[in-house]
mmCIF file of C-alpha atoms in Angstrom:
data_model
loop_
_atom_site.group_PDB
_atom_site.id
_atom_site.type_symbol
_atom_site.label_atom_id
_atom_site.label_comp_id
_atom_site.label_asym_id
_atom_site.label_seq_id
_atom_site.Cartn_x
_atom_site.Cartn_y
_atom_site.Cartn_z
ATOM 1 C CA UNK U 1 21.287 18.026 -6.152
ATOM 2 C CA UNK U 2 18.152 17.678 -3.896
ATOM 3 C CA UNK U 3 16.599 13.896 -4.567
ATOM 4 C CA UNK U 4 13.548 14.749 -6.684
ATOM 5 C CA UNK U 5 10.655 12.741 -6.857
ATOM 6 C CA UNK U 6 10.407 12.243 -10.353
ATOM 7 C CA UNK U 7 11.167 8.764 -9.863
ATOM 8 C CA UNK U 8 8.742 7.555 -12.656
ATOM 9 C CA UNK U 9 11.133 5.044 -14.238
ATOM 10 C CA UNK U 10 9.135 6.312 -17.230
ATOM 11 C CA UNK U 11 8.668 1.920 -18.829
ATOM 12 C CA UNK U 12 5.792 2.122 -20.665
ATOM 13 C CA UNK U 13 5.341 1.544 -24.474
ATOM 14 C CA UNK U 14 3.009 4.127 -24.660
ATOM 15 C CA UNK U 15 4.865 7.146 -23.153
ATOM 16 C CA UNK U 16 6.292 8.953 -26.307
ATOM 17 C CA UNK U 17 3.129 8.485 -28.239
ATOM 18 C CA UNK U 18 0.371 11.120 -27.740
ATOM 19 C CA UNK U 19 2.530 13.251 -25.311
ATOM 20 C CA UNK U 20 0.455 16.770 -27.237
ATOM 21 C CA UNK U 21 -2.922 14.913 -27.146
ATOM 22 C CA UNK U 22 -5.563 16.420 -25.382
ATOM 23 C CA UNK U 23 -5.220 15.884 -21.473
ATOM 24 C CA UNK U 24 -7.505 15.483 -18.625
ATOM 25 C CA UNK U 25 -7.137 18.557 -16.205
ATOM 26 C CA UNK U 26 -5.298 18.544 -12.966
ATOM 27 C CA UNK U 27 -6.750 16.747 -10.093
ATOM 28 C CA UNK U 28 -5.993 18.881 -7.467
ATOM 29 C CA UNK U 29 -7.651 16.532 -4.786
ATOM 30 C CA UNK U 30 -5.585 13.393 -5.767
ATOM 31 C CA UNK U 31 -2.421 15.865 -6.132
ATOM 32 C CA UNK U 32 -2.953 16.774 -2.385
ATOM 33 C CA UNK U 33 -3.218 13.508 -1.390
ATOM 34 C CA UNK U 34 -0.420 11.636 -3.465
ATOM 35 C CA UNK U 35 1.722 14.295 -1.794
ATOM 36 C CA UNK U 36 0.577 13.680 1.746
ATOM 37 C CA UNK U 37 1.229 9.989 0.284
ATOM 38 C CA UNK U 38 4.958 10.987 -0.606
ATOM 39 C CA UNK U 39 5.829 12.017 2.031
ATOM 40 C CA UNK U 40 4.318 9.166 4.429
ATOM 41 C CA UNK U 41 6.170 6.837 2.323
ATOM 42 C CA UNK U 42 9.216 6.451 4.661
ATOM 43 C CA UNK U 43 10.413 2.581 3.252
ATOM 44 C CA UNK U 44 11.159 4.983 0.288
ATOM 45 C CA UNK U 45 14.712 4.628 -0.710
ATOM 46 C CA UNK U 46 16.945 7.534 -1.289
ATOM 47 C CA UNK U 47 18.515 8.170 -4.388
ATOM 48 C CA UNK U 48 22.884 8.166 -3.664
ATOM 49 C CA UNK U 49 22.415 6.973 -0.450
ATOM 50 C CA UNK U 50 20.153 3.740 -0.889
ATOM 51 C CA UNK U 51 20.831 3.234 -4.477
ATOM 52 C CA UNK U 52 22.927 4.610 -7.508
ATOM 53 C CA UNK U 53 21.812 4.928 -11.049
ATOM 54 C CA UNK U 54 23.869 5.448 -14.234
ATOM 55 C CA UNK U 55 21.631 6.773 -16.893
ATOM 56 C CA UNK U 56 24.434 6.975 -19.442
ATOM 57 C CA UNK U 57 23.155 7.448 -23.416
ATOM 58 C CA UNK U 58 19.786 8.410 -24.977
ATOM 59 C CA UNK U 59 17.920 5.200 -26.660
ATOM 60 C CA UNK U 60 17.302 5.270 -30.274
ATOM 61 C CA UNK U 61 14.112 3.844 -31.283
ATOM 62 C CA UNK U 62 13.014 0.558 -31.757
ATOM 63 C CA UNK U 63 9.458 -0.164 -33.071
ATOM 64 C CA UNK U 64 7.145 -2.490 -30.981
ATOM 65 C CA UNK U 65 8.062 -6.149 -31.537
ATOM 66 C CA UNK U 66 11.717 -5.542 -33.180
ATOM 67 C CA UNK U 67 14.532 -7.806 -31.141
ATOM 68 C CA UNK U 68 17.125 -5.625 -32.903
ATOM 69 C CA UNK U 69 18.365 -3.049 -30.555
ATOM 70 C CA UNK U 70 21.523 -0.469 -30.269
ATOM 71 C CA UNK U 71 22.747 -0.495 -26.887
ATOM 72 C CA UNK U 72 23.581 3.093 -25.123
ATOM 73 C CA UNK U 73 24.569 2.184 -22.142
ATOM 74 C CA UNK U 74 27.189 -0.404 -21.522
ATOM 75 C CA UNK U 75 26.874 -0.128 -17.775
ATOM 76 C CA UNK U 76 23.983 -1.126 -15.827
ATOM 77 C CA UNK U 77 21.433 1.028 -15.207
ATOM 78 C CA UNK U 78 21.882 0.025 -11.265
ATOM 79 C CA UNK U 79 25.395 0.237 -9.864
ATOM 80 C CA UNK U 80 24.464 -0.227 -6.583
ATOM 81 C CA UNK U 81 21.402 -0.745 -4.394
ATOM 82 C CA UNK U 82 21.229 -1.115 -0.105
ATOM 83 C CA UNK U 83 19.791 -4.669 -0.092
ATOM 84 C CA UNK U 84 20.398 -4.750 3.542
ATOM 85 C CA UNK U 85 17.734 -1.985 3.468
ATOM 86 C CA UNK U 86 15.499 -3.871 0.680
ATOM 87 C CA UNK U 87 15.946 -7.170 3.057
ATOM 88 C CA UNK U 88 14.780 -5.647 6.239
ATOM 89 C CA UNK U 89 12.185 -3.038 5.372
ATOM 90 C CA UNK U 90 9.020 -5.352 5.930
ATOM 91 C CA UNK U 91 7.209 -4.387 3.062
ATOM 92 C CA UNK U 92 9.687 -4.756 0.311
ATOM 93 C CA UNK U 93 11.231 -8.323 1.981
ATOM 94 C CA UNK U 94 8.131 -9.603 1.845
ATOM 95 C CA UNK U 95 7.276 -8.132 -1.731
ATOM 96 C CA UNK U 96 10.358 -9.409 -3.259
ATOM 97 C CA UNK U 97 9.420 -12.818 -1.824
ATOM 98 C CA UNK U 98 5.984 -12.674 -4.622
ATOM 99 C CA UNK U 99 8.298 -11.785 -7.728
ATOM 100 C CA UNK U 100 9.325 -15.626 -8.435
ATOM 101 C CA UNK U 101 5.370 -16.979 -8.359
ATOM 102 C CA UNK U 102 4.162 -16.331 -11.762
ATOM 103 C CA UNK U 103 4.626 -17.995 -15.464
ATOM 104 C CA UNK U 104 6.728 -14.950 -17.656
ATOM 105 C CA UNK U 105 4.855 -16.205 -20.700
ATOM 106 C CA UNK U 106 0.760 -14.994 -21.067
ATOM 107 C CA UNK U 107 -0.810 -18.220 -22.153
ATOM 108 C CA UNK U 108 0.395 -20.686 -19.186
ATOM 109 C CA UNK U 109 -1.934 -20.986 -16.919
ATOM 110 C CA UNK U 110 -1.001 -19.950 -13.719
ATOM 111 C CA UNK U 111 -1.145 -22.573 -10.302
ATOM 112 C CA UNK U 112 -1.233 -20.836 -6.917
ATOM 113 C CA UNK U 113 0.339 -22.902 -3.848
ATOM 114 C CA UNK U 114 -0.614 -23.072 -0.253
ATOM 115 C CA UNK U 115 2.559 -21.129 0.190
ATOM 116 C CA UNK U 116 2.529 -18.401 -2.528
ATOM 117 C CA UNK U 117 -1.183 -17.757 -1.224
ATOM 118 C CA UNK U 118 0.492 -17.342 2.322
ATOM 119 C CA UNK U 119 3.587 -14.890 0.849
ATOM 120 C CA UNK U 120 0.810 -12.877 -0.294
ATOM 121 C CA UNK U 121 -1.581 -12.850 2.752
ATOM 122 C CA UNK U 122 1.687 -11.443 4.363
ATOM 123 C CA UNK U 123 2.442 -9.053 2.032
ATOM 124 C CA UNK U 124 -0.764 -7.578 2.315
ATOM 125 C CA UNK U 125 -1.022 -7.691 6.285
ATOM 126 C CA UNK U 126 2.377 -5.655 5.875
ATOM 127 C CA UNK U 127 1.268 -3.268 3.736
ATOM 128 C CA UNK U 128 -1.753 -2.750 5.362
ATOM 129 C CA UNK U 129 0.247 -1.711 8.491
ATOM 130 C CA UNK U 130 2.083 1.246 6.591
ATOM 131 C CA UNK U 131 1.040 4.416 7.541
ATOM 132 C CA UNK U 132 1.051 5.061 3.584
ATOM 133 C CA UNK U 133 -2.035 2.410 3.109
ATOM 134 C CA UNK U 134 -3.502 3.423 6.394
ATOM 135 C CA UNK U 135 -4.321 7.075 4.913
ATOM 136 C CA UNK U 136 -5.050 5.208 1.690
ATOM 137 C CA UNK U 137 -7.678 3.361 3.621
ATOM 138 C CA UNK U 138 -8.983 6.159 4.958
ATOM 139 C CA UNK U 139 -9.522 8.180 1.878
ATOM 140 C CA UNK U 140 -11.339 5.509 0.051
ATOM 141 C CA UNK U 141 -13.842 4.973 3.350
ATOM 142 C CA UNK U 142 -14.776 9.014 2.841
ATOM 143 C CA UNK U 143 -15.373 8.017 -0.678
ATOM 144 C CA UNK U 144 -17.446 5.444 -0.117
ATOM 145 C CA UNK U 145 -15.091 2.994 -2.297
ATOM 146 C CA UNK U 146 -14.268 0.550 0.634
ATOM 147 C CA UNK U 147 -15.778 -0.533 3.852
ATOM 148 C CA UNK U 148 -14.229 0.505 6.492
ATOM 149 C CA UNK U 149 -13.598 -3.218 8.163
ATOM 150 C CA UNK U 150 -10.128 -3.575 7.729
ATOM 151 C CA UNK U 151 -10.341 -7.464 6.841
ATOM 152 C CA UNK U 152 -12.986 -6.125 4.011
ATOM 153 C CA UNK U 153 -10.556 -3.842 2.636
ATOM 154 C CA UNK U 154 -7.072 -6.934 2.583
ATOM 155 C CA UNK U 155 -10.130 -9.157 0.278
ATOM 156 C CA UNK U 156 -10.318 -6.015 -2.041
ATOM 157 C CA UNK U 157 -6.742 -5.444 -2.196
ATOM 158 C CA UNK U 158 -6.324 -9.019 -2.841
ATOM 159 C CA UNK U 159 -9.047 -9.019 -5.399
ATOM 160 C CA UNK U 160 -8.502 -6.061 -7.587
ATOM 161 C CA UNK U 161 -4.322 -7.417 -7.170
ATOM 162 C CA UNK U 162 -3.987 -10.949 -7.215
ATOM 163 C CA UNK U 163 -7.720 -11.999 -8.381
ATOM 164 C CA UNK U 164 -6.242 -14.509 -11.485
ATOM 165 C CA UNK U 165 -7.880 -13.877 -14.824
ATOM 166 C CA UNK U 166 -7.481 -15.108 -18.477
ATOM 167 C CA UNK U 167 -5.036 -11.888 -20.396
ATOM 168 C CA UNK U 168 -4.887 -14.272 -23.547
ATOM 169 C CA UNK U 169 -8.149 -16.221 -25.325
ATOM 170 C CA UNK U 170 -8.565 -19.926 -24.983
ATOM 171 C CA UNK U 171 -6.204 -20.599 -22.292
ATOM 172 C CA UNK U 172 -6.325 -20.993 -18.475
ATOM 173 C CA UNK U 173 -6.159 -18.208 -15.898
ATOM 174 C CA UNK U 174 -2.642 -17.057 -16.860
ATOM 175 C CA UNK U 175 -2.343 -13.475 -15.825
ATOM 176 C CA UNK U 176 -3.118 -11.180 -13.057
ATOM 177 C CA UNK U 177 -2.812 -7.003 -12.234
ATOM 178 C CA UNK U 178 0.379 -8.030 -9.513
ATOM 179 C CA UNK U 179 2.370 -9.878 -12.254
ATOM 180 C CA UNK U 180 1.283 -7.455 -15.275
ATOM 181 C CA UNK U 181 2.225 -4.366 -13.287
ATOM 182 C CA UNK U 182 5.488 -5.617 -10.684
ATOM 183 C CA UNK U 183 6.678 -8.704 -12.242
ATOM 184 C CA UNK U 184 5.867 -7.983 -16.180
ATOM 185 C CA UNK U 185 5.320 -10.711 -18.752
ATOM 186 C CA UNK U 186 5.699 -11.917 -22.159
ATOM 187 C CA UNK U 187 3.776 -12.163 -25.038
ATOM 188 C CA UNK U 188 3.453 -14.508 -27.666
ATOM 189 C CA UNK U 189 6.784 -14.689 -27.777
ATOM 190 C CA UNK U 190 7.484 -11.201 -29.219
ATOM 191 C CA UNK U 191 7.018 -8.457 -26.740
ATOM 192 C CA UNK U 192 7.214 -7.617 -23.309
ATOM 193 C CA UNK U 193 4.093 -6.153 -21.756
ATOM 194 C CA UNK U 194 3.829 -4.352 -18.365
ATOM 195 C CA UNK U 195 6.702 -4.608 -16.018
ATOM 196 C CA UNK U 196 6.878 -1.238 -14.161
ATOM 197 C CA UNK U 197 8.427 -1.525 -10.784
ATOM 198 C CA UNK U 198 11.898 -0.778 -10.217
ATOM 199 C CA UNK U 199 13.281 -3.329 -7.870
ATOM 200 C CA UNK U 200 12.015 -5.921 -10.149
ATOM 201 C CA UNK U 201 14.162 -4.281 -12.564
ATOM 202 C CA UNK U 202 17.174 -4.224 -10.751
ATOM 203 C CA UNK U 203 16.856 -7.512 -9.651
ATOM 204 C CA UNK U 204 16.586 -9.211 -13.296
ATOM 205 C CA UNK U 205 19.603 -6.645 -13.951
ATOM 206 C CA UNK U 206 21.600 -8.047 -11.697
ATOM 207 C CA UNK U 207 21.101 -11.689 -12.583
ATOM 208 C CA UNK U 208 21.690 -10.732 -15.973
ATOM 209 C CA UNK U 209 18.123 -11.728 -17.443
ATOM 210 C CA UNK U 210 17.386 -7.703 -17.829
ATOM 211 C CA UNK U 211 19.949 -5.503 -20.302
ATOM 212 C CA UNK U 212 19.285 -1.393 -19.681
ATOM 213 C CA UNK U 213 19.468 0.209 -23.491
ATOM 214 C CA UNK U 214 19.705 3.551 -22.148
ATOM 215 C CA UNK U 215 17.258 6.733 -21.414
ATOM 216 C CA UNK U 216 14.319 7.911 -23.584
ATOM 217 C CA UNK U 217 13.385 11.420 -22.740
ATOM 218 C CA UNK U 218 12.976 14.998 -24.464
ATOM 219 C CA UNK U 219 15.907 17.703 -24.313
ATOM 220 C CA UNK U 220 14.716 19.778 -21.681
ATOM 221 C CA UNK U 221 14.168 16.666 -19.504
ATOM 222 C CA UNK U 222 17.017 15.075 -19.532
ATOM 223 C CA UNK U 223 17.478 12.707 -16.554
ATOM 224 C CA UNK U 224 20.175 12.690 -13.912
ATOM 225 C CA UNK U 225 21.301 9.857 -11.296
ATOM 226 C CA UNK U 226 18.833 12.156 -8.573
ATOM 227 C CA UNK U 227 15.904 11.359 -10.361
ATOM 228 C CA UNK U 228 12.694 9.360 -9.014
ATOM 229 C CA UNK U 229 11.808 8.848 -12.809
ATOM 230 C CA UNK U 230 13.346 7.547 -15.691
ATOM 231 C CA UNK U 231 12.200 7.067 -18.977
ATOM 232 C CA UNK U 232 13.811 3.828 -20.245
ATOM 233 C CA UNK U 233 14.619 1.314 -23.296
ATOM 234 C CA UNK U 234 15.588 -2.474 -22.154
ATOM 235 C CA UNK U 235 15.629 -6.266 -22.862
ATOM 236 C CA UNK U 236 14.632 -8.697 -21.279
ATOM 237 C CA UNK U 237 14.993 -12.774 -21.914
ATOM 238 C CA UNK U 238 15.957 -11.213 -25.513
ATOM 239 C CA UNK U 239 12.743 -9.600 -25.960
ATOM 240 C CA UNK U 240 13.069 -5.522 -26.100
ATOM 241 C CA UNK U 241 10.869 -2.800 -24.489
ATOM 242 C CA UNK U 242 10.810 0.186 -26.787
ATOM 243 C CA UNK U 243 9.849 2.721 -23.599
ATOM 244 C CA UNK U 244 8.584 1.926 -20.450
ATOM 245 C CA UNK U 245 7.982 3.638 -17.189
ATOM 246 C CA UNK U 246 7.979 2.563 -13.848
ATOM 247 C CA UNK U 247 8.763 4.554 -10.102
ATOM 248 C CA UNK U 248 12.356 4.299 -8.782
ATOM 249 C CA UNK U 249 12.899 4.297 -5.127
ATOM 250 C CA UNK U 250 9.292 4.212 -4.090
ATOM 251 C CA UNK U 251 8.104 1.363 -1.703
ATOM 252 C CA UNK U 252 5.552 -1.201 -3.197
ATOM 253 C CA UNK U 253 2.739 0.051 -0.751
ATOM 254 C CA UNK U 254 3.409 3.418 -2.313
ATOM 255 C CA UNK U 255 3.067 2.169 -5.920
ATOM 256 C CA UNK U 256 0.112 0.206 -4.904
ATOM 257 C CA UNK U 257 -1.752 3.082 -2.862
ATOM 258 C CA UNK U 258 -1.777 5.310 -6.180
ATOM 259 C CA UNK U 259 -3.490 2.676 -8.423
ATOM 260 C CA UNK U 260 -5.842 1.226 -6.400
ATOM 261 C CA UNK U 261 -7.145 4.740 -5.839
ATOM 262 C CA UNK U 262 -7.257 5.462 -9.474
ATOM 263 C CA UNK U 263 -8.712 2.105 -10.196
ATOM 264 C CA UNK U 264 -11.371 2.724 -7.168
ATOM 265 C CA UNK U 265 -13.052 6.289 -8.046
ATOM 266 C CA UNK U 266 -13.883 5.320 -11.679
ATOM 267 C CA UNK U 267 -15.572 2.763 -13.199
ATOM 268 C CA UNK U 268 -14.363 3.633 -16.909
ATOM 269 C CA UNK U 269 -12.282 0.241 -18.893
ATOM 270 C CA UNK U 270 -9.479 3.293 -19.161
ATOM 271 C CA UNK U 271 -8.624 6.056 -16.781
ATOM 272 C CA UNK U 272 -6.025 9.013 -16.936
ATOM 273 C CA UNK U 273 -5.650 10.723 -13.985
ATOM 274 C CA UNK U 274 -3.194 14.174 -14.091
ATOM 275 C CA UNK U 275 -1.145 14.828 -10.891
ATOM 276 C CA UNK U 276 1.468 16.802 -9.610
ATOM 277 C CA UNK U 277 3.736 15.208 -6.896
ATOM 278 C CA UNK U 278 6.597 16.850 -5.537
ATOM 279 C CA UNK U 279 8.753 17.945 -8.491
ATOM 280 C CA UNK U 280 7.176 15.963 -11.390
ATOM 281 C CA UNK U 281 3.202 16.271 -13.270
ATOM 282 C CA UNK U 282 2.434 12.899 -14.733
ATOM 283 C CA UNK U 283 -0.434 10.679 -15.664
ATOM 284 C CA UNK U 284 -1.656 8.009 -14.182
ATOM 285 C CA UNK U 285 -2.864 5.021 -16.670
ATOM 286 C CA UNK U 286 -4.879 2.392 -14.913
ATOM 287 C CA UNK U 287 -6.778 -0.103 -17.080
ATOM 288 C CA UNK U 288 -9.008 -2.738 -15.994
ATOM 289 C CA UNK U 289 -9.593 -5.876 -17.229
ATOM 290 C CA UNK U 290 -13.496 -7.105 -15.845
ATOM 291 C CA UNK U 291 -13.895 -6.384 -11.938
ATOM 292 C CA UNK U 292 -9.858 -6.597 -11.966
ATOM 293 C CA UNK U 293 -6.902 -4.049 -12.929
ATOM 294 C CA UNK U 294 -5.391 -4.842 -15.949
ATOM 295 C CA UNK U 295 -2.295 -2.510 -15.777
ATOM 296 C CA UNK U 296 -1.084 0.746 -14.163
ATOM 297 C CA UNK U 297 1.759 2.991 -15.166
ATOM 298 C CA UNK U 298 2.992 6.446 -14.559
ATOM 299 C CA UNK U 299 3.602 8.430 -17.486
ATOM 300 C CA UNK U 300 5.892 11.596 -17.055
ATOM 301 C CA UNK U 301 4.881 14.727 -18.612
ATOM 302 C CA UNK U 302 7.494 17.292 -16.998
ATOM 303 C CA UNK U 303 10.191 17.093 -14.358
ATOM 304 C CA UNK U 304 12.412 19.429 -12.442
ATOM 305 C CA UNK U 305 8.749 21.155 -11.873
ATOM 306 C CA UNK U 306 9.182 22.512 -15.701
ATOM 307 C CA UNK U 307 5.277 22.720 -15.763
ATOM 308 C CA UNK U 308 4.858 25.273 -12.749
ATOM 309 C CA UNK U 309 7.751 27.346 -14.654
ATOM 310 C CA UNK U 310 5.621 27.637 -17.350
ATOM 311 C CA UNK U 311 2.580 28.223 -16.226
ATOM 312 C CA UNK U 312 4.219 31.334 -14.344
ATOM 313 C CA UNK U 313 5.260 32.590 -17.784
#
C-alpha cells in the first residue's frame, strides 16, 4: 500500500470527544499550502522503509486520570526506526539533542544553560535552512505576520517556541510550547498533558519509560502500519494517556511550520483550523497561553481520503 500521509499519531485527550460538533469550514488556502508543505518536507521519513509500526489491538477506554489500563498491544508500537537517518538528517539530530532539557513534572521551575540555549539557537538556524520553513517564511511575510529579516523571524520562532512561561499557579517558569507539544509533561502527578511528536515517542519506547496500549480509532478508519496517523492509548512513567495524537514520520520543521502558521493568522486564546493534506482532513488545535503557544495537536477526522468519497456521494 502507497505510504499515506495520515500520519497524525492521533495523541490527544480530546480527539474522541466532540468528533459530530459543529466544525469550522475547510480552509482551502492553508490546505494548498500544507500540501505544497508536504511535499517540501523531504527529512520526512518513509513508512516500511525508514520505520515500522505495529498497531496491533484497539484500546478500550480509560477515563482521564485513571492509572488502570488493559494493554492491547504487547509489542511495541515501533519495531524498528533508521536512526542512522534520524542521526544525520540535520534537523532531527539536532532536535533530538532539545528532548532531555526540560523538568517532566509542571510545577518545577525550569533553568536554561548556556548550552541548552546554544542546542536551540542551532536547531532553529537548521530549521530555518529547510526549504519547508523557507516557504513558511515566505507565506507569513505576504501576510504580514513576520518581518521579512530573517534574524527577526529565528527571535519569533524562538519566542512563540521556547519563550518560558508559568503552565501551573504559584510556581516558577516551569513550562513552555516546545516541551508541552514535543517533549510532553506531567501533571500534578496524575496525568500526562501534551506530548505529540512521534520520535519522542519512540524514543521513551525504546528506553522503556513509554508502554503503547494499542489504537483508538472508528471502524471505517482503522489504521494500518502505512499510516502517517495514528490514533493512540499509552503510559508513560506509569501515568496513562487516554487518546492522543501526534504526526508519524514528519520532520520537526514540518510539525513546527503548521502551528506557527495557525498560531500566527489568529489572535483567538483557541483556534481550529480544518485541512485536507494528502490523504487525511483533520483539525488543527493550537492554543495559546499569553503572547506564547500553549499547545498544538492534529486531530484526525477521516483517512484513506473517506471525506472526498463522501462528498462525491
Amino acid at each position: 500500500m502507497a505510504a499515506r500521509f495520515c500520519g497524525v499519531l492521533v495523541l490527544v485527550a480530546v480527539f474522541l470527544s466532540g468528533l459530530n460538533a459543529s466544525r469550522p469550514a475547510l480552509n482551502q488556502e492553508l490546505s494548498n499550502l500544507f500540501n505544497e508543505l508536504w511535499r517540501l518536507d523531504v527529512n520526512r521519513m518513509t513508512p516500511g522503509t525508514d520505520y515500522t509500526i505495529s498497531v496491533q489491538g484497539r484500546a478500550s477506554f480509560v477515563s482521564q486520570g485513571s492509572h488502570v489500563v488493559q494493554d492491547h498491544a504487547t509489542q511495541p508500537l515501533f519495531s524498528n526506526v533508521n536512526e542512522t537517518k534520524l542521526k544525520t538528517t540535520t534537523t532531527t539530530s539536532r532536535f533530538m539533542k532539545l528532548l532531555d532539557n526540560y523538568e517532566r513534572s509542571t510545577g518545577v521551575t525550569e533553568r536554561v544553560t548556556t548550552e541548552e540555549q546554544t542546542e536551540i539557537n542551532l536547531f532553529l538556524d537548521a530549521v530555518l535552512q529547510t526549504e519547508v520553513m523557507k516557504r513558511t517564511h515566505k507565506y507569513l511575510v505576504s501576510k504580514g505576520q513576520s518581518s521579512a529579516d530573517l534574524r527577526l523571524f529565528k527571535s519569533q520562532l524562538n519566542s512563540i517556541w521556547f519563550n518560558l512561561y508559568r503552565r501551573q499557579r504559584n510556581t516558577g517558569l516551569d513550562s513552555c510550547g516546545f516541551e508541552h507539544v514535543f517533549v510532553g509533561e506531567t501533571k500534578s502527578g496524575t496525568e500526562i498533558i501534551g506530548f505529540h511528536n512521534w520520535i519522542q515517542f519512540y524514543l521513551q519506547e525504546k528506553n522503556s519509560f513509554l508502554d503503547y496500549k494499542g489504537y483508538k480509532a472508528r471502524e471505517r478508519d482503522l489504521p494500518d502500519q502505512d499510516d502517517h496517523v495514528l490514533n493512540l492509548q499509552f503510559s508513560w512513567h506509569n501515568l496513562v494517556k487516554p487518546v492522543g495524537s501526534a504526526f508519524i514520520g514528519t520532520s520537526p520543521e514540518f510539525e513546527m511550520a503548521l502551528f506557527t502558521i495557525v498560531f500566527l493568522i489568529n489572535t483567538d486564546r483557541s483556534t481550529t483550523v480544518l485541512v485536507n493534506i494528502d490523504q487525511c482532513q483533520m483539525e488543527l488545535v493550537v492554543i495559546r497561553h499569553g503572547r506564547f503557544l500553549g499547545t498544538a495537536y492534529p486531530k484526525l477526522l477521516s483517512s484513506n481520503s473517506r471525506h472526498i468519497r463522501q462528498h462525491a456521494r
